[in-house]
XYZ file of C-alpha atoms in Angstrom:
605
model
C 0.000 0.000 0.000
C 1.381 3.415 -0.946
C 1.633 5.606 2.210
C -0.333 8.830 2.481
C 1.512 12.070 1.626
C 3.581 13.273 4.567
C 3.337 16.662 6.230
C 6.242 19.059 5.869
C 9.539 18.026 7.560
C 9.079 20.318 10.579
C 5.643 18.919 11.301
C 6.410 15.258 10.635
C 9.925 15.092 12.111
C 10.340 12.233 14.581
C 10.739 12.951 18.276
C 14.220 11.755 19.206
C 14.782 10.701 22.789
C 16.327 7.844 24.755
C 12.780 6.630 25.480
C 11.992 5.793 21.835
C 12.789 3.249 19.164
C 12.217 4.351 15.566
C 10.243 7.299 16.885
C 7.830 5.207 18.982
C 7.684 5.082 22.758
C 6.899 1.830 24.543
C 3.244 1.627 25.556
C 4.417 1.148 29.131
C 5.806 4.702 29.064
C 2.444 6.499 28.766
C 0.650 8.339 31.551
C -2.891 9.709 31.036
C -4.197 13.144 31.967
C -7.789 14.252 31.380
C -10.562 16.755 32.053
C -13.764 14.680 32.006
C -14.198 15.032 28.278
C -10.973 13.750 26.726
C -7.676 12.088 27.655
C -4.116 12.869 26.568
C -1.231 10.402 26.860
C 2.133 11.786 27.962
C 5.208 9.703 27.150
C 8.164 9.352 29.484
C 10.122 11.872 27.383
C 7.424 14.546 27.794
C 5.851 14.208 24.342
C 2.068 13.991 24.083
C 1.445 11.436 21.347
C -2.325 10.997 21.789
C -4.867 13.753 22.361
C -8.343 13.660 20.760
C -10.122 17.041 20.796
C -12.734 17.942 21.868
C -13.999 14.513 22.933
C -12.351 11.241 23.812
C -13.989 9.544 20.814
C -13.092 12.308 18.320
C -10.730 11.481 15.469
C -7.486 12.607 17.172
C -5.650 15.705 16.005
C -2.581 14.518 17.951
C -2.030 10.851 17.132
C 1.690 10.143 16.681
C 0.977 7.091 18.848
C -0.513 5.471 15.742
C 0.766 7.621 12.886
C 4.405 8.627 13.257
C 4.761 10.931 10.229
C 1.302 12.504 10.096
C -0.299 11.911 13.474
C 0.772 15.102 15.209
C 2.334 15.576 18.652
C 3.198 18.078 21.351
C 6.864 18.036 22.395
C 8.444 19.445 25.550
C 11.863 18.173 26.596
C 15.531 19.152 27.098
C 17.778 19.512 24.077
C 20.589 17.745 25.957
C 20.733 14.115 27.132
C 18.408 13.406 30.037
C 16.703 10.832 32.160
C 13.319 11.222 33.815
C 11.505 10.564 37.065
C 7.712 10.763 37.158
C 4.795 10.760 39.535
C 1.249 12.014 39.771
C 0.801 14.734 42.338
C -0.807 13.059 45.366
C -4.506 12.211 44.893
C -4.657 13.894 41.449
C -4.536 13.212 37.723
C -1.869 15.887 37.336
C 1.431 14.481 36.074
C 4.858 15.653 37.211
C 7.945 14.766 35.135
C 11.428 15.683 36.335
C 14.126 15.835 33.649
C 17.617 15.226 35.023
C 20.605 16.374 32.954
C 24.281 17.114 33.604
C 23.428 20.814 33.361
C 20.635 20.705 35.947
C 17.094 19.565 36.655
C 13.756 20.813 35.410
C 10.223 19.856 36.401
C 7.264 19.771 33.996
C 3.728 19.597 35.395
C 1.065 18.501 32.898
C -2.709 18.718 33.225
C -5.875 19.192 31.246
C -7.362 22.045 33.220
C -10.695 21.823 35.007
C -12.770 24.811 36.102
C -14.496 25.614 39.387
C -17.660 23.799 38.323
C -16.005 20.857 36.568
C -14.826 20.630 32.976
C -14.227 23.847 31.047
C -16.366 24.770 28.005
C -13.158 24.498 25.970
C -10.082 22.239 26.067
C -7.087 23.652 27.946
C -3.712 21.937 28.241
C -1.286 23.363 30.812
C 2.434 22.523 30.735
C 4.268 24.282 33.580
C 8.075 24.261 33.400
C 10.069 24.976 36.580
C 13.864 25.124 36.808
C 15.032 23.269 39.900
C 18.795 23.687 39.672
C 21.355 24.669 37.065
C 20.277 25.712 33.566
C 18.599 23.281 31.179
C 18.007 24.151 27.502
C 14.455 23.151 26.519
C 12.496 22.912 23.296
C 8.773 22.681 22.683
C 6.566 22.162 19.660
C 2.868 21.996 18.863
C 2.400 20.138 15.579
C -1.194 19.111 14.771
C -1.646 16.041 12.608
C -3.945 15.140 9.767
C -6.707 13.434 11.803
C -5.930 10.072 10.170
C -5.248 11.765 6.820
C -8.612 13.491 6.654
C -7.372 17.095 6.841
C -4.246 19.211 6.483
C -3.440 21.566 9.382
C -2.541 25.209 8.800
C -1.639 28.337 10.740
C -3.868 31.389 10.431
C -3.017 34.925 11.472
C -5.643 36.747 13.523
C -5.678 40.238 15.111
C -4.769 38.577 18.424
C -2.044 36.291 17.122
C -1.727 33.148 15.062
C -3.806 30.044 15.665
C -3.493 26.522 14.312
C -6.407 24.891 12.547
C -7.140 21.308 11.554
C -10.487 20.792 9.907
C -13.050 22.326 12.280
C -10.619 22.497 15.217
C -9.042 25.745 16.421
C -5.867 25.593 18.510
C -4.442 28.606 20.321
C -0.884 28.708 21.673
C -0.442 30.577 24.969
C 3.079 30.931 26.383
C 4.828 32.969 29.054
C 6.151 36.398 28.029
C 9.769 35.258 28.084
C 9.096 32.357 25.705
C 9.412 33.064 21.989
C 7.209 31.361 19.394
C 8.421 30.374 15.943
C 5.640 29.761 13.444
C 5.572 27.733 10.264
C 2.443 27.354 8.181
C 1.611 24.181 10.170
C 3.357 24.341 13.572
C 4.310 26.487 16.536
C 7.568 25.827 18.377
C 10.281 27.458 20.409
C 13.266 27.091 22.701
C 14.220 28.564 26.055
C 16.475 27.920 29.023
C 14.932 26.666 32.249
C 17.004 28.249 35.027
C 16.764 27.451 38.721
C 13.892 29.336 40.325
C 12.260 30.373 37.045
C 8.882 29.264 35.690
C 7.506 29.128 32.170
C 4.130 28.020 30.858
C 3.315 26.376 27.539
C -0.440 26.223 27.045
C -2.790 25.042 24.324
C -6.466 25.990 24.189
C -8.835 24.393 21.703
C -12.393 24.479 20.464
C -14.369 22.911 17.630
C -16.880 24.746 15.437
C -17.101 27.618 17.929
C -15.166 30.736 18.946
C -11.768 30.211 20.554
C -10.887 31.733 23.903
C -7.222 32.758 23.788
C -6.373 32.530 27.481
C -3.299 34.239 28.875
C -0.426 32.097 30.112
C -1.014 33.364 33.651
C -4.693 32.335 33.504
C -3.722 28.850 32.372
C -1.063 28.665 35.077
C -3.629 29.671 37.701
C -5.990 27.115 36.185
C -3.395 24.420 36.797
C -3.418 25.216 40.519
C -7.229 25.089 40.513
C -7.065 21.733 38.738
C -4.718 20.319 41.365
C -7.133 21.507 44.053
C -10.113 20.025 42.166
C -8.550 16.578 42.014
C -7.516 16.681 45.659
C -11.052 17.625 46.658
C -12.576 14.900 44.474
C -10.240 12.237 45.889
C -11.069 13.346 49.405
C -14.541 11.800 49.175
C -13.290 8.217 49.436
C -10.845 6.169 51.493
C -8.752 3.305 50.159
C -8.021 0.053 51.992
C -4.681 0.164 53.769
C -3.290 -2.710 51.727
C -2.395 -1.696 48.151
C -3.771 1.788 48.869
C -1.758 3.628 46.226
C -2.581 1.125 43.475
C -6.271 1.292 44.349
C -6.354 5.096 44.536
C -4.595 5.417 41.188
C -7.042 2.942 39.663
C -10.027 4.948 40.914
C -8.484 8.117 39.472
C -7.921 6.358 36.139
C -11.580 5.318 36.084
C -12.561 8.932 36.698
C -10.625 9.893 33.545
C -12.714 7.418 31.544
C -16.051 8.880 32.691
C -17.408 11.132 29.940
C -18.855 13.939 32.037
C -21.235 15.432 29.412
C -23.393 12.279 29.600
C -22.108 10.069 32.435
C -21.042 7.295 30.035
C -17.940 5.280 30.945
C -15.418 4.542 28.190
C -13.731 1.141 28.194
C -10.336 2.657 27.317
C -8.815 5.900 26.096
C -7.404 4.720 22.760
C -8.081 2.816 19.588
C -6.033 0.399 17.493
C -3.247 -0.513 19.900
C -2.396 -4.127 19.069
C -3.568 -7.104 21.118
C -0.992 -9.206 19.274
C 2.312 -8.134 17.740
C 1.515 -9.770 14.396
C -1.382 -7.328 13.990
C -4.959 -7.744 12.884
C -6.604 -7.576 16.334
C -6.813 -3.808 16.722
C -10.084 -2.269 17.854
C -11.561 0.969 19.114
C -12.407 0.897 22.826
C -13.574 4.497 23.185
C -17.153 3.341 23.661
C -19.267 2.610 26.727
C -19.658 -1.155 27.229
C -22.602 -2.224 29.363
C -20.266 -4.765 31.000
C -17.610 -2.213 31.955
C -20.270 0.204 33.153
C -21.622 -2.459 35.512
C -18.185 -3.215 36.952
C -17.366 0.475 37.320
C -20.580 1.195 39.163
C -19.860 -1.683 41.515
C -16.504 -0.119 42.372
C -17.826 3.441 42.695
C -20.642 2.261 44.962
C -18.213 0.498 47.274
C -16.305 3.773 47.627
C -19.455 5.807 48.222
C -18.892 7.977 45.112
C -22.409 9.266 44.493
C -22.503 11.726 41.601
C -20.733 9.609 38.999
C -22.702 6.534 40.074
C -26.064 8.185 39.541
C -24.967 9.788 36.271
C -23.765 6.452 34.864
C -26.873 4.521 35.952
C -29.124 7.196 34.478
C -27.151 7.232 31.228
C -27.263 3.449 30.953
C -31.015 3.127 31.545
C -31.849 6.059 29.255
C -29.682 4.598 26.526
C -31.039 1.068 26.830
C -34.604 2.402 26.773
C -33.791 4.557 23.740
C -32.428 1.623 21.738
C -34.765 -1.158 22.968
C -36.010 -3.787 22.854
C -32.587 -5.520 22.811
C -29.610 -4.468 24.946
C -26.584 -3.481 22.892
C -23.086 -4.644 23.784
C -21.856 -1.048 23.797
C -22.885 2.454 22.785
C -21.246 5.717 21.802
C -20.423 8.041 24.678
C -23.318 10.313 23.709
C -25.702 7.340 23.818
C -26.059 6.953 20.067
C -25.577 3.742 18.088
C -21.967 2.837 17.277
C -20.820 3.705 13.751
C -19.600 1.072 11.306
C -15.947 0.050 11.521
C -13.785 2.388 9.425
C -10.222 1.537 8.375
C -7.652 4.295 7.847
C -4.562 4.586 5.681
C -2.337 4.716 8.755
C 0.424 2.260 9.679
C -0.324 1.976 13.396
C 1.865 1.789 16.495
C 5.271 0.513 15.306
C 3.637 -0.378 12.009
C 1.236 -2.894 13.577
C -2.133 -2.196 11.986
C -4.882 -1.779 11.211
C -5.971 1.617 12.523
C -9.735 1.736 12.909
C -12.623 3.525 14.486
C -15.537 1.354 15.544
C -15.646 -2.173 16.882
C -16.951 -5.328 15.217
C -18.675 -6.477 18.432
C -21.569 -4.115 17.703
C -24.682 -6.126 16.970
C -23.451 -9.339 18.581
C -25.635 -11.352 20.918
C -23.875 -11.512 24.285
C -26.043 -13.102 26.934
C -23.861 -11.865 29.811
C -25.217 -8.387 29.054
C -28.361 -9.359 30.979
C -26.293 -9.923 34.120
C -24.407 -6.670 33.654
C -27.603 -4.665 33.332
C -29.403 -6.269 36.257
C -26.386 -6.259 38.548
C -25.955 -2.537 37.894
C -29.533 -1.858 38.916
C -29.353 -4.165 41.931
C -26.280 -2.364 43.248
C -28.006 0.969 42.733
C -31.070 -0.166 44.653
C -28.913 -1.654 47.422
C -27.400 1.796 47.872
C -30.811 3.018 49.008
C -32.231 4.339 45.733
C -35.580 3.797 44.042
C -36.361 2.854 40.445
C -38.915 4.758 38.414
C -41.967 2.966 37.016
C -40.772 3.025 33.416
C -37.441 1.440 34.333
C -39.215 -1.223 36.367
C -41.344 -2.296 33.396
C -38.284 -2.182 31.119
C -36.354 -4.530 33.405
C -39.279 -6.921 33.790
C -39.337 -7.248 30.016
C -35.609 -7.982 29.931
C -36.027 -10.645 32.622
C -38.703 -12.353 30.531
C -36.402 -12.176 27.525
C -33.513 -13.740 29.472
C -35.773 -16.693 30.318
C -35.899 -17.528 26.612
C -32.560 -16.185 25.367
C -30.328 -18.412 27.506
C -31.127 -21.335 25.229
C -29.457 -19.561 22.279
C -25.845 -19.664 21.181
C -24.029 -16.329 21.498
C -20.667 -14.641 20.896
C -19.659 -14.913 24.544
C -17.934 -12.380 26.743
C -14.854 -12.350 24.510
C -16.816 -11.138 21.479
C -15.744 -13.983 19.224
C -17.059 -14.550 15.734
C -17.898 -18.161 16.492
C -21.103 -18.613 18.469
C -21.408 -21.406 21.028
C -23.300 -22.312 24.169
C -20.667 -20.629 26.344
C -20.819 -21.573 30.016
C -20.449 -18.051 31.354
C -23.088 -16.746 28.962
C -25.603 -19.106 30.534
C -24.471 -18.021 33.978
C -24.969 -14.412 32.932
C -28.643 -15.177 32.391
C -28.750 -17.069 35.711
C -27.278 -14.050 37.513
C -29.684 -11.652 35.780
C -32.729 -13.717 36.745
C -31.600 -14.013 40.361
C -31.242 -10.207 40.443
C -34.684 -9.828 38.852
C -36.249 -12.017 41.542
C -34.529 -9.966 44.233
C -35.711 -6.664 42.756
C -39.275 -7.975 42.380
C -39.335 -9.115 45.996
C -38.312 -5.587 47.000
C -41.188 -4.199 44.956
C -38.828 -2.386 42.570
C -39.967 -4.137 39.383
C -43.236 -5.833 38.356
C -43.507 -9.235 36.735
C -43.572 -12.927 37.618
C -40.616 -13.727 39.905
C -41.789 -17.345 40.125
C -41.037 -17.870 36.458
C -37.685 -16.098 36.757
C -36.634 -18.189 39.764
C -37.639 -21.414 38.062
C -35.697 -20.602 34.899
C -32.647 -19.593 36.952
C -32.744 -22.996 38.637
C -32.921 -24.715 35.240
C -29.858 -22.780 34.039
C -27.878 -23.645 37.166
C -28.746 -27.329 36.853
C -27.781 -27.357 33.154
C -24.400 -25.747 33.864
C -23.606 -28.169 36.696
C -24.579 -31.146 34.559
C -23.268 -30.163 31.116
C -20.424 -27.694 31.673
C -18.251 -29.532 34.177
C -15.442 -31.679 32.726
C -14.053 -34.509 34.855
C -11.190 -34.830 32.374
C -10.158 -31.178 32.798
C -11.079 -31.074 36.468
C -12.725 -27.767 35.658
C -15.724 -26.005 34.230
C -15.106 -25.934 30.496
C -15.531 -23.137 27.986
C -18.679 -24.717 26.486
C -20.010 -28.272 26.708
C -17.765 -30.803 25.008
C -15.108 -28.232 24.115
C -12.328 -29.634 26.297
C -11.165 -26.018 26.624
C -10.889 -23.451 29.390
C -12.133 -19.880 29.796
C -11.047 -17.541 32.589
C -14.332 -15.600 32.626
C -15.727 -18.448 34.765
C -13.773 -16.842 37.623
C -16.377 -14.084 37.751
C -18.904 -16.622 38.980
C -17.093 -17.185 42.209
C -17.945 -13.553 42.835
C -21.519 -13.936 41.558
C -22.071 -16.688 44.108
C -22.768 -19.488 41.649
C -19.945 -21.687 42.957
C -17.491 -21.081 45.801
C -16.843 -24.743 46.527
C -14.453 -27.510 45.448
C -15.357 -27.330 41.750
C -14.500 -23.620 41.516
C -11.322 -24.162 43.515
C -10.287 -26.945 41.107
C -11.168 -24.712 38.150
C -8.833 -21.996 39.445
C -6.006 -24.539 39.593
C -6.724 -25.778 36.074
C -6.794 -22.229 34.683
C -3.517 -21.238 36.348
C -1.891 -24.471 35.222
C -3.074 -24.394 31.591
C -3.532 -20.672 30.865
C -1.094 -19.135 33.332
C 2.377 -17.689 32.931
C 3.751 -16.491 36.246
C 1.043 -14.372 37.878
C -0.689 -13.669 34.551
C -3.511 -15.485 32.766
C -4.542 -15.726 29.124
C -8.229 -15.350 28.297
C -9.033 -18.816 26.963
C -7.481 -21.935 25.498
C -5.569 -20.996 22.345
C -5.202 -17.296 23.144
C -1.461 -17.710 23.611
C -0.599 -20.357 21.024
C -3.149 -19.704 18.260
C -4.189 -16.088 18.718
C -0.683 -14.945 19.827
C -2.226 -12.511 22.289
C -0.760 -11.067 25.432
C -2.058 -12.124 28.823
C -5.316 -10.389 29.742
C -4.682 -8.263 32.817
C -8.206 -8.325 34.259
C -8.305 -12.147 34.265
C -5.340 -12.291 36.605
C -7.028 -10.036 39.172
C -10.243 -12.067 38.786
C -8.169 -15.048 39.926
C -7.264 -13.116 43.088
C -10.939 -12.524 43.883
C -11.866 -16.116 43.064
C -9.128 -17.490 45.330
C -10.486 -15.295 48.104
C -14.067 -16.438 47.562
C -13.147 -20.148 47.745
C -11.275 -19.563 50.994
C -7.673 -19.577 49.694
C -6.889 -16.135 51.066
C -3.145 -16.457 51.614
C -2.671 -17.480 47.963
C -4.896 -14.601 46.889
C -2.814 -12.021 48.763
C 0.432 -13.438 47.391
C -0.890 -13.259 43.832
C -2.185 -9.732 44.401
C 1.258 -8.568 45.524
C 2.795 -9.932 42.321
C 0.206 -8.382 40.033
C 0.328 -4.890 41.510
C 4.034 -4.772 40.634
C 3.150 -5.055 36.918
C 1.757 -1.512 36.620
C 3.997 1.062 34.969
C 5.976 3.620 36.971
C 2.879 5.753 37.652
C 0.402 2.934 38.352
C -1.273 2.557 34.935
C -2.437 -0.738 33.397
C -3.189 -1.725 29.776
C -5.533 -4.358 28.387
C -2.817 -7.014 27.997
C 0.784 -7.688 29.026
C 3.394 -9.659 27.087
C 4.520 -12.533 29.292
C 8.074 -12.538 27.873
C 9.133 -9.023 28.857
C 6.028 -7.539 30.551
C 5.618 -5.031 27.715
C 2.164 -3.442 27.520
C -0.212 -4.487 24.754
C -3.701 -3.385 23.724
C -5.576 -0.194 24.445
C -4.781 1.858 27.522
C -5.469 2.898 30.122
C -7.901 -0.014 30.226
C -10.799 0.442 32.610
C -11.478 -3.281 33.013
C -7.914 -3.910 34.213
C -8.131 -1.211 36.862
C -11.618 -2.337 37.868
C -10.370 -5.877 38.424
C -7.515 -4.534 40.558
C -9.933 -2.506 42.672
C -12.334 -5.421 43.036
C -9.577 -7.791 44.114
C -8.217 -5.338 46.684
C -11.655 -4.661 48.150
C -12.492 -8.375 48.280
C -9.264 -9.112 50.151
C -9.810 -6.314 52.666
C -13.565 -6.690 53.189
């Protein structure tokens, strides 16, 4: 395939740093920042290689993560050799990177600014540069990309200075008075010396299809302090268990970044098209709200007593399901609309591992576990002392009736496979949903016939015990007669289906056949045939399952090992390569952090 025309050399030049190979940073090097509407990924060398504007699911104007020549990036780093140390400021999503050179040290503080009342009506990136000692020469650059080769950026002069444009996006550059700006027709850049005791600010403000507020550097700098205070105040509403407190707190803060504040929807991840296998082909867009992930997130938020986001997400989910009825979709767009078709782009991908896509092929699949996710979400909400409205009650009663019939069908399973089967955990999803429906009916929250629901739940449980247990494997199997294993069965220690000897034996079989060190692969063949990385969430599910079957010492030991696999600032991806612990798949991945939180809370409850 002939590559798309490149931008000019200044725009498309590769960021050179000790943290990169062929212009690409390792996925493990990225740290997210966000404002409730979008997320930017900051590499260890200070470059921002991923930054959709204005929304998380927008086609990204800064996407060097996937498109090295044309993706666009924001650079800020020393011009001399350096090494870095990083952390998030305590209890915040504000990132601090310290560059250490022979000439001195400089600290860069990165945030997407948030206003007094929450997210700003525009996008505002703040990059504060503080000299700590000595004098360090620095360079910066703002180089918009082509939005996956759909537009060509340009600089436009205005009475109040130049702005950068890319399609319908407007980008303003706001810098301190002592920082010069060099303009080309597609970029803004500059250089300065960071001396001990001095502070500079590099800011970017952005809007789409609306006027652009050109903030002053001092306003953006003040906004950074307000943002730090906002995050500290938000984190102050919950306490973390003493064990693994920092990992849990960071995971909760990562989940907050994935909550799309305009609607309350919860994105599964912040990126698209990062490879699940190094040979390519399994690259998907996870910037959608999965019903499954929403259910798990609400479970975590409820256990921390986080009220506003919980109510917003439940309301969004029920409104969206009602809007698209009568069937529950696997996932929806963050604004509640139907997902678009999968679109492929003429972009090489991270380290040339394509394809680059928007959309996800799982749309339209039948996944029976969706019933459990929906009902468990509502049950948790009711258990928190809330009341369902009449319309929602009737909606749920209809879904319970549907689950009574649907469990007899083949489906795509939790792993969204093209091959449909009678997957064990799909049947248990219907069992869990019907048990929740009975519970809600007994509380008077939904109408309907709980006798029928209870009877069908019993039939499902009996079928699974009779047909889905394999004496040969010493385990529940993936689907009857398959002779294969599936780690999603671990979730049904938590659901209460089985916490006895069979589940304990299943854990052993999974760790023996699908394990590599502390990590687990999703299902039989994922490692050998699919060539995937190990699925991070599955490994934390094993921690919870060990706890539920009474093997608590083993659970704590495994938890200690897994927590060490985060990157230097506590972030987890979808998958991890078992050879070198390199990150794989989209990140930050909400499901991974949710599984960590769930395991920690189970072990400390």
